[in-house]
mmCIF file of N, CA and C in Angstrom:
data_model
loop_
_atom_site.group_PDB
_atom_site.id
_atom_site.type_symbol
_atom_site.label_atom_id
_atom_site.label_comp_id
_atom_site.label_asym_id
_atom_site.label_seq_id
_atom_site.Cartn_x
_atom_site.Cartn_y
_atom_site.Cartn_z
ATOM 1 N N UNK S 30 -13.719 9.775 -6.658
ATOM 2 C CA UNK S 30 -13.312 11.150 -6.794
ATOM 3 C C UNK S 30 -11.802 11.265 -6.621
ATOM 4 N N UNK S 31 -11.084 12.322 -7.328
ATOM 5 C CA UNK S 31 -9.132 12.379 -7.568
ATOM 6 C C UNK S 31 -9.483 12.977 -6.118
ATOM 7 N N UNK S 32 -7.953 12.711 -5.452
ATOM 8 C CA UNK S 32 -7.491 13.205 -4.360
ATOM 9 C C UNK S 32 -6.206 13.560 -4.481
ATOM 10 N N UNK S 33 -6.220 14.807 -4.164
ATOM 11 C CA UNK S 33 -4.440 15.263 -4.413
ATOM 12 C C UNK S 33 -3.290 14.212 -2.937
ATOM 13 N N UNK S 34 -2.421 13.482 -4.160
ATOM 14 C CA UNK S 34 -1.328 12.607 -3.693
ATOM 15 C C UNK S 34 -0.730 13.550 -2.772
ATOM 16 N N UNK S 35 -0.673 14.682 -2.818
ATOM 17 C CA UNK S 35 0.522 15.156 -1.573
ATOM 18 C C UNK S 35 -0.048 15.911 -0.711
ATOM 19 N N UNK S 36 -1.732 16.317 -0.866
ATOM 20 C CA UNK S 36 -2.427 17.254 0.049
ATOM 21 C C UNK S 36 -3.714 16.465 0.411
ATOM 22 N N UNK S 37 -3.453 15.655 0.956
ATOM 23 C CA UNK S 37 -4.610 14.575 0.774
ATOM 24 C C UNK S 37 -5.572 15.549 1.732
ATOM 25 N N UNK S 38 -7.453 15.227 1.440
ATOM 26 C CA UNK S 38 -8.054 16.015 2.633
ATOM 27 C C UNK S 38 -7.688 15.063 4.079
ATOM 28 N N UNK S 39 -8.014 15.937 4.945
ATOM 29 C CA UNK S 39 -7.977 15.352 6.347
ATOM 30 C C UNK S 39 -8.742 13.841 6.758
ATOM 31 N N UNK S 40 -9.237 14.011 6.008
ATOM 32 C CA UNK S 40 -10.494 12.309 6.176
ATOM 33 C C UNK S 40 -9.744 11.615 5.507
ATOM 34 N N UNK S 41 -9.460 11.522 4.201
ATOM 35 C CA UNK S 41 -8.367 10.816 3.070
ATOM 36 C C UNK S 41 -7.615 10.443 4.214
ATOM 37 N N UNK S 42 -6.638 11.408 4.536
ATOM 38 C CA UNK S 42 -5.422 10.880 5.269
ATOM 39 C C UNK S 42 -5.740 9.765 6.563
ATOM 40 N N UNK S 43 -6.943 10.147 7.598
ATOM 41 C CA UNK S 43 -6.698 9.842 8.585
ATOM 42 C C UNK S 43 -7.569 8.217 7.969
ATOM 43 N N UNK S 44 -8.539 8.119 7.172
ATOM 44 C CA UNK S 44 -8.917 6.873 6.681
ATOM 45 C C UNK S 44 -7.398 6.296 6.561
ATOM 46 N N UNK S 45 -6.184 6.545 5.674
ATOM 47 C CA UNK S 45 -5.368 5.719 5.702
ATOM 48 C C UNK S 45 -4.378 5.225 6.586
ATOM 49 N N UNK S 46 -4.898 6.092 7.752
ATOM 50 C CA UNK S 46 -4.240 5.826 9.249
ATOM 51 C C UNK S 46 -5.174 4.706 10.230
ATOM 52 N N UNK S 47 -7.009 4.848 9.784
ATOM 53 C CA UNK S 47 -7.057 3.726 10.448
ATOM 54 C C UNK S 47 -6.321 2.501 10.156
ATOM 55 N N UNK S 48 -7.075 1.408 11.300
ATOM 56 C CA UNK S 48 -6.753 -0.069 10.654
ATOM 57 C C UNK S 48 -7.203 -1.324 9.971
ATOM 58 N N UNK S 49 -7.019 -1.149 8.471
ATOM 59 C CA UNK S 49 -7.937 -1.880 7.759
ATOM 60 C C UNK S 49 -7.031 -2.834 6.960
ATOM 61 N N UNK S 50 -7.589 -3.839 6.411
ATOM 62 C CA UNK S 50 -6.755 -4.591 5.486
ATOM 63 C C UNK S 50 -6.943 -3.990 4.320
ATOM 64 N N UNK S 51 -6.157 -4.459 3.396
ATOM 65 C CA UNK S 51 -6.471 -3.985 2.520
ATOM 66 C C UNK S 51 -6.153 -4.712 1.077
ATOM 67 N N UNK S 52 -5.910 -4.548 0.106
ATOM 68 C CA UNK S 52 -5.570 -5.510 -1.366
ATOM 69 C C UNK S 52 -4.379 -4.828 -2.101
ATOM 70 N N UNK S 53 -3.729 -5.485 -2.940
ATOM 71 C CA UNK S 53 -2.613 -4.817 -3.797
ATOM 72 C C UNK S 53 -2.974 -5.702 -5.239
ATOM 73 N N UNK S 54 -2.999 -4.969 -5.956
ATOM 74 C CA UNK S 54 -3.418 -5.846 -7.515
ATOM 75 C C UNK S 54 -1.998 -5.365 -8.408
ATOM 76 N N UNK S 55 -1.459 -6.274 -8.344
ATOM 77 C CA UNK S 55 -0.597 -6.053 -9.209
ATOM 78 C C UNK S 55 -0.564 -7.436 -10.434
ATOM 79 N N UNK S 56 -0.042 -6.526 -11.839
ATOM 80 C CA UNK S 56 -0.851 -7.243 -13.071
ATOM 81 C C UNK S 56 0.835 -8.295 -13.238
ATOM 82 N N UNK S 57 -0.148 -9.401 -13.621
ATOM 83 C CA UNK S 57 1.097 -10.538 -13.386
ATOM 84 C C UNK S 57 1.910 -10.513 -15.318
ATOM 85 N N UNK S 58 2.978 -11.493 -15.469
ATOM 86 C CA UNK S 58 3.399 -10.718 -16.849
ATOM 87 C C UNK S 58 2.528 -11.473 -17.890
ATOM 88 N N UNK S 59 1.446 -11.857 -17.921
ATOM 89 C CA UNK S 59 0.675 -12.495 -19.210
ATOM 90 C C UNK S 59 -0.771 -11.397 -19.004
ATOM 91 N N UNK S 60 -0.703 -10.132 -18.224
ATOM 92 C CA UNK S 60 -1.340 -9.095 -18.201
ATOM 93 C C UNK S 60 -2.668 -9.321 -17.547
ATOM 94 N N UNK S 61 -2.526 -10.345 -16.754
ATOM 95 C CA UNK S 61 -4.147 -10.714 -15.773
ATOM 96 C C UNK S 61 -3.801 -10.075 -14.210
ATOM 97 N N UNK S 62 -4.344 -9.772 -13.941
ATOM 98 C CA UNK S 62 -4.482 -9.120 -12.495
ATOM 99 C C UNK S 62 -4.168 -10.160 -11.345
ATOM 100 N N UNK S 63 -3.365 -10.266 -10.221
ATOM 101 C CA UNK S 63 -3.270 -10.550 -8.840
ATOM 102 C C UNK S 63 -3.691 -9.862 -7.981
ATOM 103 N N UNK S 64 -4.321 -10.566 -6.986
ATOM 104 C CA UNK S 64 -4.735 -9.551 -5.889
ATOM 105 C C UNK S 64 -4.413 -10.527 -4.721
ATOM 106 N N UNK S 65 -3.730 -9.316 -4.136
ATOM 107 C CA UNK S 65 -3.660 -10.417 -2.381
ATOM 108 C C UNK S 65 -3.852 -9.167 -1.220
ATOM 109 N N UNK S 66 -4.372 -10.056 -0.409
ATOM 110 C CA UNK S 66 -4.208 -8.465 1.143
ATOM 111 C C UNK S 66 -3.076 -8.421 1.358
ATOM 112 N N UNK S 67 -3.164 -7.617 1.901
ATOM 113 C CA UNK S 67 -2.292 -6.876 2.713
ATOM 114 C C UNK S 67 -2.112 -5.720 3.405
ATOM 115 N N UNK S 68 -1.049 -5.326 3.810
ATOM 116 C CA UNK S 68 -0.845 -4.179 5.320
ATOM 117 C C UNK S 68 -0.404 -2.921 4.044
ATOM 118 N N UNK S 69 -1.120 -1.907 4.043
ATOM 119 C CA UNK S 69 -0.192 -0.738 3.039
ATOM 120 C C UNK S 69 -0.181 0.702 4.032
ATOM 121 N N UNK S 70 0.968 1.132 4.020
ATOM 122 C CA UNK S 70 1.305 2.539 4.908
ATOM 123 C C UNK S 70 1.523 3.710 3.403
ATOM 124 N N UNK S 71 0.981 4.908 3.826
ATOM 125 C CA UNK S 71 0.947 5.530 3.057
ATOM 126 C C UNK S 71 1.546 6.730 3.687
ATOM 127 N N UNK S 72 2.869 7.616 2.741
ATOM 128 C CA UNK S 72 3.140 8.514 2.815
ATOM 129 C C UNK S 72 3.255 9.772 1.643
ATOM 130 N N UNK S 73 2.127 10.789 1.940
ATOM 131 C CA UNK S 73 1.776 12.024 1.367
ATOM 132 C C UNK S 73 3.033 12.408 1.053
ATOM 133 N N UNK S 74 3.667 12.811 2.086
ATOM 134 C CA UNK S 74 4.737 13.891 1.828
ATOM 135 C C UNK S 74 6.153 13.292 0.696
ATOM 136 N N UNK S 75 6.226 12.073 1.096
ATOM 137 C CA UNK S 75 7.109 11.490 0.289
ATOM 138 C C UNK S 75 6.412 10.675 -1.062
ATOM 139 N N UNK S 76 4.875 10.663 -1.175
ATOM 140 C CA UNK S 76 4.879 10.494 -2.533
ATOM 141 C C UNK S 76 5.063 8.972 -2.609
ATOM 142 N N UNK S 77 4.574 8.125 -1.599
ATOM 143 C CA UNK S 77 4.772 6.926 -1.074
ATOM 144 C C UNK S 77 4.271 5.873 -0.867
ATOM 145 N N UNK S 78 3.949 4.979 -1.284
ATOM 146 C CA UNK S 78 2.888 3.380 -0.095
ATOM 147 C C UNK S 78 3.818 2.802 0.095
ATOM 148 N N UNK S 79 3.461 1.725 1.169
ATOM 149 C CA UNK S 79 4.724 0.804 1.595
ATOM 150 C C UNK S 79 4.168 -0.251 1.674
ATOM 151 N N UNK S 80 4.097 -1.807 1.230
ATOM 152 C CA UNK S 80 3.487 -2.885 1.016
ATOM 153 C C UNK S 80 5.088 -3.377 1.629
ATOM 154 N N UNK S 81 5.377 -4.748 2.804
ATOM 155 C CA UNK S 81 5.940 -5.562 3.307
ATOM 156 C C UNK S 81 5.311 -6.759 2.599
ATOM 157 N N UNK S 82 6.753 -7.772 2.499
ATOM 158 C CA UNK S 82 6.182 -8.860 1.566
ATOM 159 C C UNK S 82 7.546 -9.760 1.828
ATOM 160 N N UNK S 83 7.252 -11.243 1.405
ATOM 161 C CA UNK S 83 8.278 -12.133 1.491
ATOM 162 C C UNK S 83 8.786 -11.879 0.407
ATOM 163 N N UNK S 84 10.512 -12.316 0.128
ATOM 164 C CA UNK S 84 11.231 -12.223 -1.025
ATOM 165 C C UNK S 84 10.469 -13.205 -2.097
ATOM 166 N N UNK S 85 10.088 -14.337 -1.435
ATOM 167 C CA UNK S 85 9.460 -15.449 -2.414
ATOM 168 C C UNK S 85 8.090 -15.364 -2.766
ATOM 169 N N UNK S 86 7.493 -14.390 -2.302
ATOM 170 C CA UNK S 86 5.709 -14.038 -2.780
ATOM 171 C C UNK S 86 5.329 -13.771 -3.895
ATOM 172 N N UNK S 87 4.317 -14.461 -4.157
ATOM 173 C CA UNK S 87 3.914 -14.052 -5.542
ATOM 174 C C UNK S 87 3.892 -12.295 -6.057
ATOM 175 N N UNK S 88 3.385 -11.957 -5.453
ATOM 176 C CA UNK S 88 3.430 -10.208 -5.806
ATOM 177 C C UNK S 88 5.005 -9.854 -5.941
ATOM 178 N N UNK S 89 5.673 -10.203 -4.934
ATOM 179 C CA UNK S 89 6.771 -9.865 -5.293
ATOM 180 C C UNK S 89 7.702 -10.273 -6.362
ATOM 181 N N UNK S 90 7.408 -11.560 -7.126
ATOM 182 C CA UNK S 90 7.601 -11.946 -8.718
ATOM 183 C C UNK S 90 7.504 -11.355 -9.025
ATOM 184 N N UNK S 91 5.892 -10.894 -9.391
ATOM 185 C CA UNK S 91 5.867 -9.976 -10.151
ATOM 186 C C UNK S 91 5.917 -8.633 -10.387
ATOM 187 N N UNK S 92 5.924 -7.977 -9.221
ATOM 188 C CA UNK S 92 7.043 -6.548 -9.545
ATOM 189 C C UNK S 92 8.114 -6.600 -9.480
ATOM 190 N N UNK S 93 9.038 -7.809 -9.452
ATOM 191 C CA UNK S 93 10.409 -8.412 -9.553
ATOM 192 C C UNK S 93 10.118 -8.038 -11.576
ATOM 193 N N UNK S 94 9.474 -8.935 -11.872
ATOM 194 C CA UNK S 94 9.250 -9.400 -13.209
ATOM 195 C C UNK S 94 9.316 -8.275 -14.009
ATOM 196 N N UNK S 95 8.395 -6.909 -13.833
ATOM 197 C CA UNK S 95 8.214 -5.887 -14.219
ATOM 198 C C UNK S 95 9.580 -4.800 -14.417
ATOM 199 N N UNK S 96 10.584 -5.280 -14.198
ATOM 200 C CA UNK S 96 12.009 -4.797 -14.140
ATOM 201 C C UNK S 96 12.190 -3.210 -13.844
ATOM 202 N N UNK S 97 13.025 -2.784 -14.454
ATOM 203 C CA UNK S 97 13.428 -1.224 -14.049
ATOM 204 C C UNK S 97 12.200 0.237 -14.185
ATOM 205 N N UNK S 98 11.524 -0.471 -14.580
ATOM 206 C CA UNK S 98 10.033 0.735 -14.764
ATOM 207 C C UNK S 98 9.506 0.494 -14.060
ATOM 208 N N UNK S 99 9.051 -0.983 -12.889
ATOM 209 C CA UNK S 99 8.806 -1.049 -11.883
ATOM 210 C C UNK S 99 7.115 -1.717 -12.173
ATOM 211 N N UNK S 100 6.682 -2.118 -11.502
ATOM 212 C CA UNK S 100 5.191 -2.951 -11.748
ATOM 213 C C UNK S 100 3.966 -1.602 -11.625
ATOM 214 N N UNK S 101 2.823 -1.840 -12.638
ATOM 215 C CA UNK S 101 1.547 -1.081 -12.254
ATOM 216 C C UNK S 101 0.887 -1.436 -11.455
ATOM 217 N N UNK S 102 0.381 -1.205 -9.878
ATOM 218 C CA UNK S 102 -0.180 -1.394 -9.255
ATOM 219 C C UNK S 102 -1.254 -0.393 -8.525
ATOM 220 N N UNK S 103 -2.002 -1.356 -8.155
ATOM 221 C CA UNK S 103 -2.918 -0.345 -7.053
ATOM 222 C C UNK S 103 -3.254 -1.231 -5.615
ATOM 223 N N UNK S 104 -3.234 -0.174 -4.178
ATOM 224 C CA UNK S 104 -3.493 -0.837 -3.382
ATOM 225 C C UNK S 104 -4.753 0.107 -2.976
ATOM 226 N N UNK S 105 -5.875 -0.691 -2.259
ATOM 227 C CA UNK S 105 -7.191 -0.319 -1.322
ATOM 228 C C UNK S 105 -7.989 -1.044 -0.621
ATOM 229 N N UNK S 106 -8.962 0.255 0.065
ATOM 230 C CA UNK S 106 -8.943 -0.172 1.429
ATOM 231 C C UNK S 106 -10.756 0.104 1.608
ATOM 232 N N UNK S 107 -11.547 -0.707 1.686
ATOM 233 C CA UNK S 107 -13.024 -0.540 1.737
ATOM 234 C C UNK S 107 -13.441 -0.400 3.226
ATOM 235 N N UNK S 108 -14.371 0.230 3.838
ATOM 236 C CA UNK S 108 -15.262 0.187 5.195
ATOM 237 C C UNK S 108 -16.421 0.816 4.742
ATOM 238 N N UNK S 109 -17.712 0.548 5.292
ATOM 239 C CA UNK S 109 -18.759 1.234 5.370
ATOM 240 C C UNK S 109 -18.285 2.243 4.563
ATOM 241 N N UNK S 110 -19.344 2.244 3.391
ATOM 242 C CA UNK S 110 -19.280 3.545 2.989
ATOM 243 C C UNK S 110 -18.050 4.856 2.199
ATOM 244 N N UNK S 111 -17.396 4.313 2.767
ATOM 245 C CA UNK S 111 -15.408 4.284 2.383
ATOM 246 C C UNK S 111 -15.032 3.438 1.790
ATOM 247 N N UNK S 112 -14.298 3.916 0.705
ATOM 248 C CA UNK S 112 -13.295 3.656 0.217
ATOM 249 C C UNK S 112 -12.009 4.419 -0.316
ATOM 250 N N UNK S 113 -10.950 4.131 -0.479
ATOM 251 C CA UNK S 113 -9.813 4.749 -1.139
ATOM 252 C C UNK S 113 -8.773 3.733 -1.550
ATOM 253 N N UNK S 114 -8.107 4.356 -2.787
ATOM 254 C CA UNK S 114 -7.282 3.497 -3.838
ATOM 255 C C UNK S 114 -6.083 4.291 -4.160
ATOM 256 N N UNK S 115 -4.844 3.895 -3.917
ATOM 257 C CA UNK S 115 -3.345 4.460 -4.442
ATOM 258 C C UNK S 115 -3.250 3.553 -5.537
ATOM 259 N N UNK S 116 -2.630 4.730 -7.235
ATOM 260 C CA UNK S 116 -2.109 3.870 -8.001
ATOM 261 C C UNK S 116 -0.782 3.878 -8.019
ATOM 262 N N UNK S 117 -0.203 3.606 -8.749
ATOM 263 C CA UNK S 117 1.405 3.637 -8.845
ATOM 264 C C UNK S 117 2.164 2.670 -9.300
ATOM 265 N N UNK S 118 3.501 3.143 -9.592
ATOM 266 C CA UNK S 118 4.613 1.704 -9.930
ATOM 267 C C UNK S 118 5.119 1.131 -8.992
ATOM 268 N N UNK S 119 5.668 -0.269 -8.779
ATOM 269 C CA UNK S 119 5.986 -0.620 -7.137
ATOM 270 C C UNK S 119 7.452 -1.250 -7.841
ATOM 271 N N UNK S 120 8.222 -1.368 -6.744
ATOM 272 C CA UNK S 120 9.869 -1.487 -6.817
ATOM 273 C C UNK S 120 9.923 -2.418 -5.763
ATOM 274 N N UNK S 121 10.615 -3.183 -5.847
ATOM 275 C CA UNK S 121 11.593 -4.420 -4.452
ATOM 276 C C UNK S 121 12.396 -3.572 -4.088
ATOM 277 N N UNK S 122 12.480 -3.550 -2.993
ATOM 278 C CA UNK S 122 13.551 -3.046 -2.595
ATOM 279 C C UNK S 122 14.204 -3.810 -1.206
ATOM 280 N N UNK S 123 15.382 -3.844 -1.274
ATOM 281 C CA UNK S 123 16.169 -5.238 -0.171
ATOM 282 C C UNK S 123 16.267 -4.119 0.689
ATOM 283 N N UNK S 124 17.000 -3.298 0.938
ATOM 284 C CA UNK S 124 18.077 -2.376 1.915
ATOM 285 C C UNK S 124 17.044 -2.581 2.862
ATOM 286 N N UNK S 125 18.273 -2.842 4.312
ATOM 287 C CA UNK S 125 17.487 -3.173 5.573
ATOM 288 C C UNK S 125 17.124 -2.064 5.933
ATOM 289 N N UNK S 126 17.733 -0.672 6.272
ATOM 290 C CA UNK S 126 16.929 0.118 6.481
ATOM 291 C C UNK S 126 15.931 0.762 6.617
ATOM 292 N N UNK S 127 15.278 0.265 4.701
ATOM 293 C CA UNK S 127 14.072 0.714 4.136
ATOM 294 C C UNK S 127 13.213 0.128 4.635
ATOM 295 N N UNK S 128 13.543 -1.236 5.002
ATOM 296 C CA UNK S 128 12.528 -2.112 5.594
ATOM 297 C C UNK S 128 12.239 -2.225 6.848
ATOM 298 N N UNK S 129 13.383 -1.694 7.833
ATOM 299 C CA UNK S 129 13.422 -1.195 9.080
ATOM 300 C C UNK S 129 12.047 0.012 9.169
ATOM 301 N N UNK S 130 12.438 1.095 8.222
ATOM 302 C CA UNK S 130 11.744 1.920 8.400
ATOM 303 C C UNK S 130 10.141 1.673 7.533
ATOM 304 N N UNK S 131 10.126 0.665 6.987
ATOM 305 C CA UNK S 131 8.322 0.046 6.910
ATOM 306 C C UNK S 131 7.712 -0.281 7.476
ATOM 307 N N UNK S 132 8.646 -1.087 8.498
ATOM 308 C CA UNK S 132 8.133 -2.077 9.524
ATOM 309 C C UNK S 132 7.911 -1.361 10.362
ATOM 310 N N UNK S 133 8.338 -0.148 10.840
ATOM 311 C CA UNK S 133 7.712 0.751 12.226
ATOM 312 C C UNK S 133 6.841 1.535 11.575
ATOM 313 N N UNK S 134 6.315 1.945 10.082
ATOM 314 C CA UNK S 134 5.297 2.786 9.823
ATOM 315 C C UNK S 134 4.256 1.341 10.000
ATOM 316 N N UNK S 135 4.445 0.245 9.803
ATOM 317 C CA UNK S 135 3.197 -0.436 9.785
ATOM 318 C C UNK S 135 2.798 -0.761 11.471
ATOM 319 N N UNK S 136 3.818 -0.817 11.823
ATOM 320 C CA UNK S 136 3.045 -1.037 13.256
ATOM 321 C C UNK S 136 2.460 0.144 14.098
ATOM 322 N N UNK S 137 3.172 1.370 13.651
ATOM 323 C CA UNK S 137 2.427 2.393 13.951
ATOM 324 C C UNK S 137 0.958 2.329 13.060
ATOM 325 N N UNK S 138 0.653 1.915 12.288
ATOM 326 C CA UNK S 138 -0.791 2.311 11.722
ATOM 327 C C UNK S 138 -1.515 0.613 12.362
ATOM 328 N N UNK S 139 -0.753 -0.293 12.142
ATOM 329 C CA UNK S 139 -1.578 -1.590 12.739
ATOM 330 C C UNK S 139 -1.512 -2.099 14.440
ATOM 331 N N UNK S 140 -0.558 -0.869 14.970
ATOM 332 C CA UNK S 140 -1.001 -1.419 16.490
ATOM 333 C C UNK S 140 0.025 -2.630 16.875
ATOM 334 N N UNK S 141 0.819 -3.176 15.685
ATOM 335 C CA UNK S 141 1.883 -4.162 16.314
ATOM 336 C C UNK S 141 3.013 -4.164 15.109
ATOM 337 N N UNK S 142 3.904 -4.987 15.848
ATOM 338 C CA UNK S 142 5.170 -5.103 14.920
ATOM 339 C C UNK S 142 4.720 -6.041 14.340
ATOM 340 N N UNK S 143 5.249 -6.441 13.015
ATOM 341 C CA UNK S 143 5.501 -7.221 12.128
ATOM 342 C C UNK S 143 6.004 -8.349 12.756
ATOM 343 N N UNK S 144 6.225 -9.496 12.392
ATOM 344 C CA UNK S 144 6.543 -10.734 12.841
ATOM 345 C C UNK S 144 7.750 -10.748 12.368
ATOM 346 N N UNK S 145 8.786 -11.182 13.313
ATOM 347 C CA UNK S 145 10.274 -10.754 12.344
ATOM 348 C C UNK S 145 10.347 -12.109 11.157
ATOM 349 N N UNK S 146 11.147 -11.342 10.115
ATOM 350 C CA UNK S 146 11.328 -12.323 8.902
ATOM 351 C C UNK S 146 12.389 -12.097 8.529
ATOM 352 N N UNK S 147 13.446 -13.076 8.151
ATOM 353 C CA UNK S 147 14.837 -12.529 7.079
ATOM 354 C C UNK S 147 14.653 -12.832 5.813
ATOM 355 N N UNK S 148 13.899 -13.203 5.141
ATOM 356 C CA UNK S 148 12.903 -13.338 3.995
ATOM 357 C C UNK S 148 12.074 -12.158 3.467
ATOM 358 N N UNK S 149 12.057 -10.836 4.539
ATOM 359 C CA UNK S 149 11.070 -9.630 4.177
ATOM 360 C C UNK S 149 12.013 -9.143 3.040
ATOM 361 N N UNK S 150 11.034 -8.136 1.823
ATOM 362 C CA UNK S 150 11.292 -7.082 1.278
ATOM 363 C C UNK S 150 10.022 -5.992 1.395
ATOM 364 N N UNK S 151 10.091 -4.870 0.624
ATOM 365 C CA UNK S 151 9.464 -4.012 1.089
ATOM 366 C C UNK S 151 9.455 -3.645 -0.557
ATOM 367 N N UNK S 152 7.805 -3.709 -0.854
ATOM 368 C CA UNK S 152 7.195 -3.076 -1.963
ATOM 369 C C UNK S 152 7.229 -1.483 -1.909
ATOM 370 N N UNK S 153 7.879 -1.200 -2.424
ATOM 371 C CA UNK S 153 7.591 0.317 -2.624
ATOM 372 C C UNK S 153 6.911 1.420 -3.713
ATOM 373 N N UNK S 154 5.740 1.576 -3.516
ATOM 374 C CA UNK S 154 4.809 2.337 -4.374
ATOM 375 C C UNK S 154 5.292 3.628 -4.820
ATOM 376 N N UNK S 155 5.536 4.384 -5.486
ATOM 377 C CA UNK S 155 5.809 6.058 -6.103
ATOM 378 C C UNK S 155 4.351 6.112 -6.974
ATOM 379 N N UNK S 156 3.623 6.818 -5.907
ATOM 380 C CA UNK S 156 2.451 7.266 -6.266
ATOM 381 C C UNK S 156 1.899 8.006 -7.607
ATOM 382 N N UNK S 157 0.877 7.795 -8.333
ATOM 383 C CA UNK S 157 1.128 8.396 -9.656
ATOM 384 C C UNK S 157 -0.632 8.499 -9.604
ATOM 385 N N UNK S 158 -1.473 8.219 -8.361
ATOM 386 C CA UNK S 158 -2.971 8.882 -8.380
ATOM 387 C C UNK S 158 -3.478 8.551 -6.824
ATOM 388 N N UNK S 159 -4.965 8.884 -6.507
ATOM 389 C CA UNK S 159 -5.272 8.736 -5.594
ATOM 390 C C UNK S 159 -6.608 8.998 -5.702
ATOM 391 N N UNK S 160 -7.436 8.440 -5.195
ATOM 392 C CA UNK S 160 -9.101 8.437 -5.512
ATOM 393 C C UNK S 160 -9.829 7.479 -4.378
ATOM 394 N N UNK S 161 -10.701 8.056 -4.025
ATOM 395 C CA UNK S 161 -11.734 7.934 -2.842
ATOM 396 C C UNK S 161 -13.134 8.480 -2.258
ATOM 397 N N UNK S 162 -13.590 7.932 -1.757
ATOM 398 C CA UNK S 162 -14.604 8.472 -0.696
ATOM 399 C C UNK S 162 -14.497 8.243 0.787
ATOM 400 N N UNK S 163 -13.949 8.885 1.549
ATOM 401 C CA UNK S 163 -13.716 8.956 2.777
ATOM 402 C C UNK S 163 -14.402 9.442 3.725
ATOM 403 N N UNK S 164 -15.709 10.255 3.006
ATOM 404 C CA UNK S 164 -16.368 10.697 4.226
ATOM 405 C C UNK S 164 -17.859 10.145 4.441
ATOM 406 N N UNK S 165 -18.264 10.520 5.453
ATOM 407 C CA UNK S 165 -19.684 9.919 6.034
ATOM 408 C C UNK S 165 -20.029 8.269 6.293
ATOM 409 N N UNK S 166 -20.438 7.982 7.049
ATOM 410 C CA UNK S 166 -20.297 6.929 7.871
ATOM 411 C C UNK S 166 -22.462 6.334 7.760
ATOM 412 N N UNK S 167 -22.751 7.369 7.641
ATOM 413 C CA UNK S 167 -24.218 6.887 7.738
ATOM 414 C C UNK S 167 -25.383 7.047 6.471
#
C-alpha cells in the first residue's frame, strides 16, 4: 500500500525507527539488481534515507556509476507481518559533515555508533515513493 513520503502514518514512521536490518537493491550498470544489508535512517521531513557505506563497496560503484541523475534504488525492512520499502535515486556523497550527521541518525535508530572509518561515504536517497504494511503484529 502508497504511503505519503512526507506524512508518513504513525506506525510507518515508528516501524522505521525500530531496529531492523535491512537491504538496498541498487541496479548494477548491465541492469541486474544488487542487494546487500544494511543500516537505512529515514527522514520524512527532508525527503530522505541515509545508507553509510565504504568508499570502495560495491553499492557504492554503483551509484558512483549511475553519475549525475544518481542510481535507482530501493531500501527495506521485513518483521512479522511488516514490511516497508523507500524508492528513490541515491547520490555519494563525501562531505564530512553529511556523514557526521548519518552517523548520529544511525546510532540513534541502532542503539550504537558506527565503527569509525576514514573510508565512510554516505548514500543518500531523495525519496520518490514509499509503500508498506506496518500494522498488526498478530
Amino acid at each position: 500500500m502508497a504511503v505519503d513520503l512526507r506524512d508518513p502514518p504513525p506506525e510507518y514512521l515508528a516501524f522505521w525507527r525500530e531496529r531492523h536490518v535491512c537491504t538496498l537493491t541498487v541496479v548494477r550498470p548491465d541492469g541486474t539488481p544488487h542487494v546487500a544489508p544494511v543500516g537505512v535512517t529515514y527522514d520524512p521531513e527532508g525527503g530522505v534515507a541515509r545508507v553509510l557505506a565504504r568508499r570502495d563497496s560495491r553499492k557504492a560503484a554503483h551509484v558512483a556509476a549511475a553519475g549525475a541523475a544518481g542510481a535507482p534504488v530501493a531500501v527495506c525492512q521485513v518483521a512479522p507481518r511488516r514490511w516497508a520499502t523507500l524508492e528513490g535515486r541515491a547520490a555519494v556523497v563525501t562531505d564530512p559533515a553529511a556523514i557526521a550527521d548519518a552517523e548520529d541518525r544511525y546510532a540513534e535508530r541502532y542503539g550504537r555508533a558506527p565503527a569509525p572509518r576514514p573510508d565512510r561515504v554516505l548514500l543518500l536517497i531523495t525519496l520518490t515513493r514509499a509503500m508498506g504494511r506496518t500494522y498488526g503484529t498478530g
